[in-house]
Structure formats: structure tokens, C-alpha cells
């Protein structure tokens, strides 16, 4: 699930837009009845489900159309680079979403929240089989991304906002120690 704070068209009012992105390793014909049974309020239709090859999902998750030639993945200079500040946490279950939504309205910069479900399945795999520290009881990882472009006052304001968001998130995520996804190093 990807969450954006954005302005409502032709107004100065903000709203929260939620986008569900996922990979299902099967056909639309087997997915749609399952979604209809488990998540009927989503109203997923055949027209918005796209069947693509696994490698194409990399393009989609990078924000590119699935029709983009996969050769683009071999050319580092063809994909825009962007600075980002990421905060992460693991929680089961997450609460406090209303506070987080309100916090989104305070920021005018490009920020998004991703909630990646684990489905509670990681505890089923022995640590000797899959090296992954976030196991029993962890249902999702929560990631906030901000895109400060440089050290301008606007970018510094964006970083300060993300730090205040991280403080807001603290009661709702793991602590002592705070779990984060591998390779996230907070340098500020």
C-alpha cells in the first residue's frame, strides 16, 4: 500500500490518496475471485489487473510503465537518481494512522508512506532457512520516503518534517531496539 498526501484538483485542500500495488503469482482469473472474497470493498476489476512477467514488476515498482523495455534496467544512467530520506519501522499491528494522516497534511514536499505486508508468514520459516531478522508477530514494515533534493532551506525543512514524523511514529513501531529494514542507515 502506498500513501500520498496530495492537493485536491483545483483547490488548496489536501487529501490522502492510497494506492494498492501488489504481485500475485497467478492469473487474473484466480486473483479476482480471491480479492472479491477477501477485500470486496476494493472493487478490483479485470481492467485494472495487468498480467506481466516477473522482471516487468521491477519496472512497475520503480514507477515506470510495464511496457518499458527491460533493457533499461541494465543502463544505470537511464533511470533518474533521487536523493531520499527514509524512515522505517516494524509493527504488529500498526495503529495511530489518523495521527500519521494529519502529519501528512503539514508537509508540502514529495512524501510517501509504504506499508508492505508480510502476511505474518515469516515466523513459519526457520532462521537457518532464511536469514531475516523480522519474524514472529511482524505483520508489516512501514516506510516513509521524503525527497530532499539538496541542502536548500526547502530540503532542510523536508528533512526536519521527516524527523518529526519519525518521532510521531516511535510509539507505534518496534523499539529497544528499533527494528528497521536491512541497509537503512540514518546518517542525520
Short mmCIF file of N, CA and C in Angstrom, two decimals:
data_model
loop_
_atom_site.label_atom_id
_atom_site.label_comp_id
_atom_site.label_asym_id
_atom_site.label_seq_id
_atom_site.Cartn_x
_atom_site.Cartn_y
_atom_site.Cartn_z
N UNK A 1 0.85 -1.16 0.00
CA UNK A 1 0.00 0.00 0.00
C UNK A 1 0.91 1.23 0.00
N UNK A 2 0.64 2.14 -0.90
CA UNK A 2 1.40 3.38 -0.99
C UNK A 2 0.44 4.52 -0.69
N UNK A 3 0.86 5.42 0.19
CA UNK A 3 0.02 6.54 0.62
C UNK A 3 0.71 7.85 0.26
N UNK A 4 -0.01 8.74 -0.40
CA UNK A 4 0.49 10.06 -0.77
C UNK A 4 -0.41 11.11 -0.13
N UNK A 5 0.17 12.21 0.29
CA UNK A 5 -0.61 13.39 0.61
C UNK A 5 -0.60 14.26 -0.63
N UNK A 6 -1.74 14.67 -1.12
CA UNK A 6 -1.76 15.48 -2.34
C UNK A 6 -2.90 16.47 -2.30
N UNK A 7 -2.76 17.51 -3.13
CA UNK A 7 -3.80 18.53 -3.22
C UNK A 7 -4.95 18.02 -4.08
N UNK A 8 -6.16 18.33 -3.66
CA UNK A 8 -7.34 18.03 -4.47
C UNK A 8 -7.32 18.96 -5.67
N UNK A 9 -7.59 18.42 -6.83
CA UNK A 9 -7.51 19.18 -8.08
C UNK A 9 -8.21 20.53 -7.98
N UNK A 10 -7.50 21.57 -8.42
CA UNK A 10 -8.01 22.95 -8.48
C UNK A 10 -8.42 23.53 -7.13
N UNK A 11 -7.82 23.03 -6.04
CA UNK A 11 -8.11 23.58 -4.71
C UNK A 11 -6.81 23.69 -3.92
N UNK A 12 -6.92 24.26 -2.74
CA UNK A 12 -5.78 24.30 -1.83
C UNK A 12 -5.96 23.29 -0.70
N UNK A 13 -6.96 22.41 -0.83
CA UNK A 13 -7.21 21.38 0.18
C UNK A 13 -6.42 20.13 -0.16
N UNK A 14 -5.96 19.46 0.90
CA UNK A 14 -5.20 18.23 0.71
C UNK A 14 -6.06 17.02 1.05
N UNK A 15 -5.69 15.91 0.47
CA UNK A 15 -6.34 14.64 0.76
C UNK A 15 -5.27 13.57 0.82
N UNK A 16 -5.66 12.40 1.24
CA UNK A 16 -4.78 11.25 1.25
C UNK A 16 -5.20 10.34 0.11
N UNK A 17 -4.23 9.97 -0.73
CA UNK A 17 -4.52 9.02 -1.81
C UNK A 17 -3.80 7.73 -1.47
N UNK A 18 -4.51 6.63 -1.55
CA UNK A 18 -3.94 5.33 -1.24
C UNK A 18 -3.96 4.48 -2.50
N UNK A 19 -2.82 3.88 -2.80
CA UNK A 19 -2.69 3.05 -3.98
C UNK A 19 -2.23 1.66 -3.53
N UNK A 20 -2.94 0.65 -3.97
CA UNK A 20 -2.56 -0.72 -3.64
C UNK A 20 -1.79 -1.30 -4.82
N UNK A 21 -0.57 -1.68 -4.57
CA UNK A 21 0.28 -2.27 -5.60
C UNK A 21 0.69 -3.64 -5.08
N UNK A 22 0.58 -4.63 -5.90
CA UNK A 22 0.96 -5.95 -5.42
C UNK A 22 1.33 -6.88 -6.55
N UNK A 23 1.93 -7.96 -6.17
CA UNK A 23 2.29 -9.01 -7.12
C UNK A 23 1.55 -10.27 -6.69
N UNK A 24 0.84 -10.84 -7.62
CA UNK A 24 0.16 -12.10 -7.39
C UNK A 24 0.72 -13.06 -8.43
N UNK A 25 1.26 -14.17 -7.98
CA UNK A 25 1.86 -15.11 -8.93
C UNK A 25 0.82 -16.12 -9.39
N UNK A 26 0.01 -15.64 -10.29
CA UNK A 26 -1.06 -16.44 -10.85
C UNK A 26 -1.76 -15.60 -11.90
N UNK A 27 -2.92 -16.03 -12.32
CA UNK A 27 -3.65 -15.30 -13.36
C UNK A 27 -4.72 -14.41 -12.74
N UNK A 28 -5.20 -13.48 -13.56
CA UNK A 28 -6.32 -12.63 -13.12
C UNK A 28 -7.53 -13.48 -12.76
N UNK A 29 -7.73 -14.55 -13.52
CA UNK A 29 -8.90 -15.39 -13.31
C UNK A 29 -8.90 -16.05 -11.93
N UNK A 30 -7.73 -16.31 -11.35
CA UNK A 30 -7.69 -16.86 -10.00
C UNK A 30 -7.61 -15.76 -8.94
N UNK A 31 -7.06 -14.60 -9.30
CA UNK A 31 -6.93 -13.49 -8.36
C UNK A 31 -8.26 -12.81 -8.05
N UNK A 32 -9.03 -12.51 -9.08
CA UNK A 32 -10.25 -11.72 -8.90
C UNK A 32 -11.25 -12.34 -7.92
N UNK A 33 -11.55 -13.64 -8.01
CA UNK A 33 -12.46 -14.22 -7.02
C UNK A 33 -11.89 -14.15 -5.59
N UNK A 34 -10.58 -14.30 -5.47
CA UNK A 34 -9.94 -14.22 -4.16
C UNK A 34 -10.07 -12.81 -3.58
N UNK A 35 -9.79 -11.79 -4.39
CA UNK A 35 -9.93 -10.40 -3.93
C UNK A 35 -11.38 -10.06 -3.62
N UNK A 36 -12.28 -10.58 -4.44
CA UNK A 36 -13.71 -10.33 -4.21
C UNK A 36 -14.17 -10.92 -2.88
N UNK A 37 -13.60 -12.07 -2.54
CA UNK A 37 -13.97 -12.73 -1.28
C UNK A 37 -13.32 -12.04 -0.08
N UNK A 38 -12.03 -11.72 -0.18
CA UNK A 38 -11.28 -11.19 0.97
C UNK A 38 -11.38 -9.67 1.11
N UNK A 39 -11.44 -8.95 -0.01
CA UNK A 39 -11.45 -7.48 0.02
C UNK A 39 -12.52 -6.93 -0.92
N UNK A 40 -13.79 -7.23 -0.70
CA UNK A 40 -14.83 -6.82 -1.64
C UNK A 40 -14.96 -5.31 -1.80
N UNK A 41 -14.64 -4.54 -0.76
CA UNK A 41 -14.80 -3.09 -0.84
C UNK A 41 -13.79 -2.43 -1.78
N UNK A 42 -12.72 -3.13 -2.12
CA UNK A 42 -11.76 -2.56 -3.06
C UNK A 42 -12.34 -2.46 -4.47
N UNK A 43 -13.26 -3.33 -4.81
CA UNK A 43 -13.89 -3.27 -6.12
C UNK A 43 -12.92 -3.48 -7.28
N UNK A 44 -11.97 -4.38 -7.10
CA UNK A 44 -10.97 -4.63 -8.15
C UNK A 44 -11.64 -5.27 -9.35
N UNK A 45 -11.35 -4.73 -10.52
CA UNK A 45 -11.91 -5.25 -11.77
C UNK A 45 -10.80 -5.81 -12.66
N UNK A 46 -11.21 -6.60 -13.61
CA UNK A 46 -10.27 -7.21 -14.55
C UNK A 46 -9.44 -6.16 -15.29
N UNK A 47 -10.04 -5.02 -15.58
CA UNK A 47 -9.38 -3.98 -16.37
C UNK A 47 -8.18 -3.35 -15.65
N UNK A 48 -8.19 -3.36 -14.32
CA UNK A 48 -7.06 -2.73 -13.62
C UNK A 48 -6.00 -3.73 -13.18
N UNK A 49 -6.21 -5.01 -13.47
CA UNK A 49 -5.21 -6.04 -13.18
C UNK A 49 -4.42 -6.31 -14.45
N UNK A 50 -3.14 -6.18 -14.35
CA UNK A 50 -2.29 -6.38 -15.53
C UNK A 50 -1.42 -7.61 -15.31
N UNK A 51 -1.44 -8.52 -16.26
CA UNK A 51 -0.58 -9.70 -16.19
C UNK A 51 0.74 -9.37 -16.88
N UNK A 52 1.83 -9.44 -16.11
CA UNK A 52 3.15 -9.12 -16.65
C UNK A 52 4.15 -10.16 -16.17
N UNK A 53 5.32 -10.17 -16.81
CA UNK A 53 6.39 -11.06 -16.38
C UNK A 53 7.00 -10.52 -15.09
N UNK A 54 7.61 -11.39 -14.34
CA UNK A 54 8.19 -11.01 -13.05
C UNK A 54 9.19 -9.87 -13.19
N UNK A 55 10.04 -9.90 -14.20
CA UNK A 55 11.04 -8.84 -14.39
C UNK A 55 10.38 -7.49 -14.64
N UNK A 56 9.21 -7.49 -15.27
CA UNK A 56 8.49 -6.23 -15.52
C UNK A 56 7.98 -5.61 -14.22
N UNK A 57 7.76 -6.43 -13.19
CA UNK A 57 7.31 -5.87 -11.91
C UNK A 57 8.36 -4.94 -11.31
N UNK A 58 9.63 -5.18 -11.61
CA UNK A 58 10.69 -4.29 -11.15
C UNK A 58 10.49 -2.90 -11.74
N UNK A 59 10.13 -2.85 -13.01
CA UNK A 59 9.86 -1.56 -13.66
C UNK A 59 8.68 -0.86 -13.01
N UNK A 60 7.61 -1.61 -12.77
CA UNK A 60 6.39 -1.03 -12.20
C UNK A 60 6.66 -0.48 -10.80
N UNK A 61 7.39 -1.24 -9.98
CA UNK A 61 7.68 -0.77 -8.62
C UNK A 61 8.64 0.42 -8.63
N UNK A 62 9.36 0.63 -9.71
CA UNK A 62 10.23 1.80 -9.83
C UNK A 62 9.45 2.99 -10.37
N UNK A 63 8.18 2.77 -10.72
CA UNK A 63 7.34 3.87 -11.19
C UNK A 63 7.32 4.02 -12.70
N UNK A 64 7.82 3.03 -13.40
CA UNK A 64 7.84 3.07 -14.87
C UNK A 64 6.68 2.23 -15.42
N UNK A 65 6.23 2.54 -16.63
CA UNK A 65 5.18 1.71 -17.23
C UNK A 65 5.69 0.29 -17.47
N UNK A 66 4.82 -0.69 -17.36
CA UNK A 66 5.24 -2.08 -17.58
C UNK A 66 5.69 -2.32 -19.01
N UNK A 67 5.29 -1.44 -19.92
CA UNK A 67 5.69 -1.57 -21.33
C UNK A 67 7.11 -1.08 -21.59
N UNK A 68 7.77 -0.50 -20.58
CA UNK A 68 9.14 -0.02 -20.74
C UNK A 68 10.04 -1.21 -21.06
N UNK A 69 10.92 -1.07 -22.06
CA UNK A 69 11.84 -2.19 -22.37
C UNK A 69 12.68 -2.55 -21.14
N UNK A 70 12.79 -3.84 -20.84
CA UNK A 70 13.52 -4.25 -19.64
C UNK A 70 15.01 -3.95 -19.73
N UNK A 71 15.51 -3.68 -20.93
CA UNK A 71 16.92 -3.35 -21.09
C UNK A 71 17.30 -2.08 -20.32
N UNK A 72 16.31 -1.26 -20.00
CA UNK A 72 16.58 -0.03 -19.23
C UNK A 72 17.22 -0.38 -17.88
N UNK A 73 16.95 -1.58 -17.38
CA UNK A 73 17.49 -1.98 -16.09
C UNK A 73 19.00 -2.22 -16.14
N UNK A 74 19.55 -2.39 -17.33
CA UNK A 74 21.00 -2.60 -17.46
C UNK A 74 21.75 -1.30 -17.68
N UNK A 75 21.03 -0.19 -17.80
CA UNK A 75 21.66 1.10 -18.06
C UNK A 75 21.38 2.03 -16.88
N UNK A 76 22.35 2.15 -15.99
CA UNK A 76 22.15 2.95 -14.77
C UNK A 76 21.85 4.41 -15.06
N UNK A 77 22.38 4.94 -16.14
CA UNK A 77 22.18 6.37 -16.41
C UNK A 77 20.80 6.67 -16.97
N UNK A 78 20.04 5.65 -17.36
CA UNK A 78 18.73 5.90 -17.95
C UNK A 78 17.62 6.05 -16.90
N UNK A 79 17.92 5.74 -15.65
CA UNK A 79 16.92 5.86 -14.59
C UNK A 79 17.31 7.04 -13.71
N UNK A 80 16.35 7.94 -13.50
CA UNK A 80 16.61 9.12 -12.69
C UNK A 80 17.06 8.73 -11.29
N UNK A 81 18.09 9.43 -10.83
CA UNK A 81 18.54 9.24 -9.45
C UNK A 81 17.90 10.32 -8.60
N UNK A 82 17.56 10.00 -7.38
CA UNK A 82 16.98 10.99 -6.50
C UNK A 82 17.46 10.75 -5.08
N UNK A 83 17.69 11.87 -4.42
CA UNK A 83 18.05 11.80 -3.01
C UNK A 83 16.79 11.46 -2.23
N UNK A 84 16.97 10.70 -1.17
CA UNK A 84 15.81 10.43 -0.34
C UNK A 84 16.23 10.21 1.09
N UNK A 85 15.33 10.47 1.95
CA UNK A 85 15.48 10.18 3.38
C UNK A 85 14.37 9.20 3.70
N UNK A 86 14.73 8.08 4.28
CA UNK A 86 13.76 7.03 4.57
C UNK A 86 13.75 6.75 6.06
N UNK A 87 12.58 6.64 6.63
CA UNK A 87 12.46 6.14 7.99
C UNK A 87 11.62 4.88 7.93
N UNK A 88 11.95 3.96 8.81
CA UNK A 88 11.33 2.65 8.72
C UNK A 88 11.01 2.14 10.11
N UNK A 89 10.03 1.27 10.18
CA UNK A 89 9.70 0.62 11.44
C UNK A 89 8.89 -0.63 11.18
N UNK A 90 8.88 -1.52 12.14
CA UNK A 90 8.10 -2.74 12.04
C UNK A 90 7.10 -2.75 13.18
N UNK A 91 5.91 -3.21 12.87
CA UNK A 91 4.86 -3.16 13.88
C UNK A 91 3.81 -4.23 13.61
N UNK A 92 3.25 -4.72 14.67
CA UNK A 92 2.15 -5.67 14.56
C UNK A 92 1.20 -5.45 15.71
N UNK A 93 0.00 -5.00 15.49
CA UNK A 93 -0.47 -4.31 14.28
C UNK A 93 -0.13 -2.82 14.39
N UNK A 94 -0.21 -2.11 13.29
CA UNK A 94 0.05 -0.67 13.34
C UNK A 94 -1.22 0.04 13.76
N UNK A 95 -1.04 1.05 14.58
CA UNK A 95 -2.17 1.88 14.99
C UNK A 95 -1.72 3.33 14.87
N UNK A 96 -2.58 4.24 15.21
CA UNK A 96 -2.21 5.66 15.15
C UNK A 96 -2.22 6.24 13.75
N UNK A 97 -2.94 5.61 12.83
CA UNK A 97 -2.93 6.09 11.44
C UNK A 97 -3.53 7.48 11.30
N UNK A 98 -4.54 7.82 12.09
CA UNK A 98 -5.13 9.17 11.97
C UNK A 98 -4.10 10.25 12.27
N UNK A 99 -3.28 10.03 13.29
CA UNK A 99 -2.22 11.00 13.60
C UNK A 99 -1.23 11.10 12.44
N UNK A 100 -0.91 9.97 11.86
CA UNK A 100 0.03 9.96 10.73
C UNK A 100 -0.57 10.68 9.54
N UNK A 101 -1.85 10.46 9.23
CA UNK A 101 -2.50 11.16 8.11
C UNK A 101 -2.45 12.67 8.34
N UNK A 102 -2.79 13.10 9.57
CA UNK A 102 -2.77 14.55 9.86
C UNK A 102 -1.37 15.12 9.66
N UNK A 103 -0.37 14.35 10.03
CA UNK A 103 1.01 14.80 9.85
C UNK A 103 1.32 15.00 8.37
N UNK A 104 0.76 14.16 7.53
CA UNK A 104 0.96 14.29 6.08
C UNK A 104 0.50 15.65 5.57
N UNK A 105 -0.57 16.17 6.15
CA UNK A 105 -1.11 17.45 5.68
C UNK A 105 -0.21 18.63 6.03
N UNK A 106 0.73 18.45 6.94
CA UNK A 106 1.64 19.53 7.31
C UNK A 106 2.75 19.74 6.29
N UNK A 107 2.95 18.79 5.41
CA UNK A 107 4.11 18.82 4.52
C UNK A 107 3.69 19.11 3.09
N UNK A 108 4.43 20.01 2.44
CA UNK A 108 4.15 20.33 1.04
C UNK A 108 5.08 19.60 0.08
N UNK A 109 6.05 18.90 0.61
CA UNK A 109 7.04 18.24 -0.23
C UNK A 109 6.55 16.85 -0.66
N UNK A 110 7.31 16.26 -1.56
CA UNK A 110 7.01 14.93 -2.05
C UNK A 110 7.34 13.90 -0.97
N UNK A 111 6.32 13.31 -0.41
CA UNK A 111 6.48 12.33 0.65
C UNK A 111 5.52 11.19 0.40
N UNK A 112 5.97 9.99 0.68
CA UNK A 112 5.04 8.87 0.57
C UNK A 112 5.28 7.89 1.70
N UNK A 113 4.26 7.15 2.00
CA UNK A 113 4.29 6.10 3.01
C UNK A 113 4.03 4.79 2.30
N UNK A 114 4.84 3.80 2.60
CA UNK A 114 4.60 2.46 2.07
C UNK A 114 4.41 1.51 3.25
N UNK A 115 3.36 0.73 3.19
CA UNK A 115 3.15 -0.33 4.18
C UNK A 115 3.23 -1.64 3.41
N UNK A 116 4.26 -2.41 3.69
CA UNK A 116 4.49 -3.66 2.98
C UNK A 116 4.10 -4.82 3.89
N UNK A 117 3.07 -5.56 3.51
CA UNK A 117 2.62 -6.66 4.37
C UNK A 117 3.55 -7.85 4.30
N UNK A 118 3.74 -8.49 5.43
CA UNK A 118 4.48 -9.74 5.48
C UNK A 118 3.52 -10.92 5.58
N UNK A 119 2.27 -10.65 5.87
CA UNK A 119 1.29 -11.72 5.97
C UNK A 119 1.48 -12.60 7.19
N UNK A 120 2.37 -12.20 8.11
CA UNK A 120 2.59 -12.99 9.31
C UNK A 120 3.24 -14.33 9.05
N UNK A 121 3.81 -14.51 7.87
CA UNK A 121 4.34 -15.82 7.49
C UNK A 121 5.82 -16.02 7.84
N UNK A 122 6.55 -14.94 8.12
CA UNK A 122 7.98 -15.09 8.33
C UNK A 122 8.30 -16.02 9.51
N UNK A 123 7.43 -16.06 10.50
CA UNK A 123 7.67 -16.93 11.66
C UNK A 123 7.61 -18.40 11.27
N UNK A 124 7.01 -18.71 10.12
CA UNK A 124 6.90 -20.10 9.67
C UNK A 124 8.22 -20.65 9.13
N UNK A 125 9.17 -19.76 8.82
CA UNK A 125 10.44 -20.18 8.25
C UNK A 125 11.53 -20.16 9.32
N UNK A 126 12.27 -21.26 9.49
CA UNK A 126 13.34 -21.27 10.49
C UNK A 126 14.43 -20.25 10.12
N UNK A 127 15.06 -19.67 11.14
CA UNK A 127 16.12 -18.70 10.89
C UNK A 127 17.27 -19.31 10.10
N UNK A 128 17.45 -20.63 10.21
CA UNK A 128 18.52 -21.29 9.46
C UNK A 128 18.19 -21.41 7.98
N UNK A 129 16.91 -21.26 7.64
CA UNK A 129 16.49 -21.38 6.24
C UNK A 129 16.54 -20.04 5.52
N UNK A 130 16.07 -18.99 6.16
CA UNK A 130 16.05 -17.65 5.56
C UNK A 130 16.61 -16.67 6.59
N UNK A 131 17.69 -16.02 6.23
CA UNK A 131 18.29 -15.04 7.13
C UNK A 131 17.51 -13.74 7.05
N UNK A 132 16.65 -13.53 8.03
CA UNK A 132 15.82 -12.32 8.05
C UNK A 132 15.39 -12.08 9.49
N UNK A 133 15.73 -10.93 10.07
CA UNK A 133 15.51 -10.74 11.50
C UNK A 133 14.08 -10.43 11.92
N UNK A 134 13.22 -10.00 11.02
CA UNK A 134 11.88 -9.55 11.40
C UNK A 134 10.90 -10.71 11.26
N UNK A 135 10.66 -11.39 12.36
CA UNK A 135 9.92 -12.63 12.29
C UNK A 135 8.60 -12.58 13.03
N UNK A 136 8.45 -13.44 14.03
CA UNK A 136 7.18 -13.63 14.71
C UNK A 136 6.49 -12.34 15.12
N UNK A 137 5.21 -12.23 14.74
CA UNK A 137 4.39 -11.09 15.14
C UNK A 137 4.50 -9.87 14.26
N UNK A 138 5.46 -9.85 13.35
CA UNK A 138 5.62 -8.68 12.48
C UNK A 138 4.74 -8.89 11.25
N UNK A 139 3.70 -8.07 11.13
CA UNK A 139 2.78 -8.21 10.01
C UNK A 139 3.11 -7.29 8.85
N UNK A 140 3.82 -6.18 9.13
CA UNK A 140 4.15 -5.27 8.04
C UNK A 140 5.36 -4.44 8.41
N UNK A 141 5.98 -3.87 7.38
CA UNK A 141 7.01 -2.87 7.59
C UNK A 141 6.44 -1.54 7.10
N UNK A 142 6.77 -0.48 7.80
CA UNK A 142 6.26 0.85 7.48
C UNK A 142 7.44 1.70 7.07
N UNK A 143 7.39 2.28 5.88
CA UNK A 143 8.47 3.11 5.37
C UNK A 143 7.93 4.45 4.93
N UNK A 144 8.59 5.52 5.33
CA UNK A 144 8.27 6.87 4.88
C UNK A 144 9.43 7.36 4.05
N UNK A 145 9.14 7.90 2.88
CA UNK A 145 10.17 8.41 1.99
C UNK A 145 9.94 9.89 1.75
N UNK A 146 11.00 10.65 1.90
CA UNK A 146 10.97 12.06 1.54
C UNK A 146 12.04 12.28 0.49
N UNK A 147 11.89 13.31 -0.31
CA UNK A 147 12.84 13.55 -1.39
C UNK A 147 13.48 14.93 -1.30
N UNK A 148 14.29 15.17 -0.27
CA UNK A 148 15.01 16.44 -0.26
C UNK A 148 16.05 16.42 -1.37
N UNK A 149 16.08 17.46 -2.19
CA UNK A 149 16.94 17.44 -3.37
C UNK A 149 18.36 17.89 -3.08
N UNK A 150 18.54 18.68 -2.03
CA UNK A 150 19.88 19.20 -1.73
C UNK A 150 19.85 19.80 -0.33
N UNK A 151 20.67 20.80 -0.08
CA UNK A 151 20.70 21.41 1.25
C UNK A 151 20.05 22.79 1.27
N UNK A 152 19.12 23.02 0.37
CA UNK A 152 18.39 24.29 0.37
C UNK A 152 17.48 24.34 1.59
N UNK A 153 17.02 25.54 1.96
CA UNK A 153 16.09 25.62 3.10
C UNK A 153 14.86 24.72 2.94
N UNK A 154 14.37 24.60 1.71
CA UNK A 154 13.19 23.74 1.47
C UNK A 154 13.52 22.28 1.78
N UNK A 155 14.69 21.82 1.32
CA UNK A 155 15.08 20.44 1.58
C UNK A 155 15.34 20.21 3.06
N UNK A 156 15.97 21.17 3.71
CA UNK A 156 16.22 21.04 5.15
C UNK A 156 14.91 21.00 5.92
N UNK A 157 13.91 21.77 5.46
CA UNK A 157 12.58 21.74 6.08
C UNK A 157 11.95 20.35 5.90
N UNK A 158 12.14 19.76 4.71
CA UNK A 158 11.61 18.43 4.44
C UNK A 158 12.24 17.39 5.36
N UNK A 159 13.55 17.49 5.57
CA UNK A 159 14.24 16.55 6.45
C UNK A 159 13.75 16.73 7.89
N UNK A 160 13.59 17.98 8.32
CA UNK A 160 13.09 18.24 9.68
C UNK A 160 11.68 17.66 9.84
N UNK A 161 10.85 17.79 8.80
CA UNK A 161 9.50 17.24 8.86
C UNK A 161 9.56 15.72 9.00
N UNK A 162 10.44 15.06 8.24
CA UNK A 162 10.57 13.61 8.34
C UNK A 162 11.05 13.20 9.73
N UNK A 163 11.96 13.98 10.31
CA UNK A 163 12.42 13.66 11.66
C UNK A 163 11.27 13.79 12.66
N UNK A 164 10.42 14.80 12.49
CA UNK A 164 9.27 14.94 13.40
C UNK A 164 8.28 13.80 13.18
N UNK A 165 8.16 13.34 11.94
CA UNK A 165 7.31 12.18 11.64
C UNK A 165 7.87 10.93 12.30
N UNK A 166 9.18 10.79 12.26
CA UNK A 166 9.81 9.64 12.91
C UNK A 166 9.52 9.64 14.41
N UNK A 167 9.56 10.81 15.03
CA UNK A 167 9.23 10.92 16.45
C UNK A 167 7.77 10.55 16.71
N UNK A 168 6.88 10.98 15.82
CA UNK A 168 5.46 10.64 15.94
C UNK A 168 5.25 9.13 15.81
N UNK A 169 6.00 8.51 14.92
CA UNK A 169 5.86 7.08 14.64
C UNK A 169 6.40 6.20 15.77
N UNK A 170 7.34 6.72 16.55
CA UNK A 170 8.03 5.92 17.56
C UNK A 170 7.12 5.09 18.46
N UNK A 171 6.02 5.63 19.01
CA UNK A 171 5.19 4.79 19.89
C UNK A 171 4.49 3.64 19.17
N UNK A 172 4.44 3.69 17.86
CA UNK A 172 3.67 2.70 17.11
C UNK A 172 4.53 1.61 16.47
N UNK A 173 5.83 1.68 16.62
CA UNK A 173 6.70 0.70 15.97
C UNK A 173 7.56 0.01 17.02
N UNK A 174 8.32 -0.98 16.58
CA UNK A 174 9.17 -1.73 17.50
C UNK A 174 10.21 -0.82 18.13
N UNK A 175 10.64 -1.20 19.32
CA UNK A 175 11.68 -0.41 19.99
C UNK A 175 12.49 -1.31 20.91
N UNK A 176 13.61 -0.79 21.32
CA UNK A 176 14.55 -1.49 22.22
C UNK A 176 14.99 -2.85 21.71
N UNK A 177 15.64 -2.99 20.57
CA UNK A 177 16.00 -1.91 19.66
C UNK A 177 14.89 -1.68 18.64
N UNK A 178 14.96 -0.53 17.99
CA UNK A 178 14.01 -0.24 16.92
C UNK A 178 14.43 -1.04 15.69
N UNK A 179 13.52 -1.84 15.19
CA UNK A 179 13.83 -2.65 14.01
C UNK A 179 13.65 -1.82 12.75
N UNK A 180 14.57 -1.97 11.83
CA UNK A 180 14.42 -1.35 10.51
C UNK A 180 14.86 -2.37 9.48
N UNK A 181 14.52 -2.08 8.25
CA UNK A 181 14.88 -2.99 7.17
C UNK A 181 16.38 -2.91 6.92
N UNK A 182 16.97 -3.98 6.44
CA UNK A 182 18.41 -4.03 6.18
C UNK A 182 18.86 -2.87 5.29
N UNK A 183 20.04 -2.37 5.56
CA UNK A 183 20.72 -1.33 4.77
C UNK A 183 20.13 0.06 4.92
N UNK A 184 19.22 0.30 5.85
CA UNK A 184 18.77 1.66 6.11
C UNK A 184 19.66 2.22 7.22
N UNK A 185 20.48 3.17 6.88
CA UNK A 185 21.36 3.79 7.85
C UNK A 185 20.96 5.25 7.96
N UNK A 186 20.63 5.68 9.17
CA UNK A 186 20.21 7.06 9.39
C UNK A 186 21.44 7.90 9.70
N UNK A 187 21.87 8.72 8.75
CA UNK A 187 23.10 9.48 8.89
C UNK A 187 22.89 10.87 9.48
N UNK A 188 21.65 11.27 9.74
CA UNK A 188 21.44 12.61 10.29
C UNK A 188 21.32 12.54 11.74
#
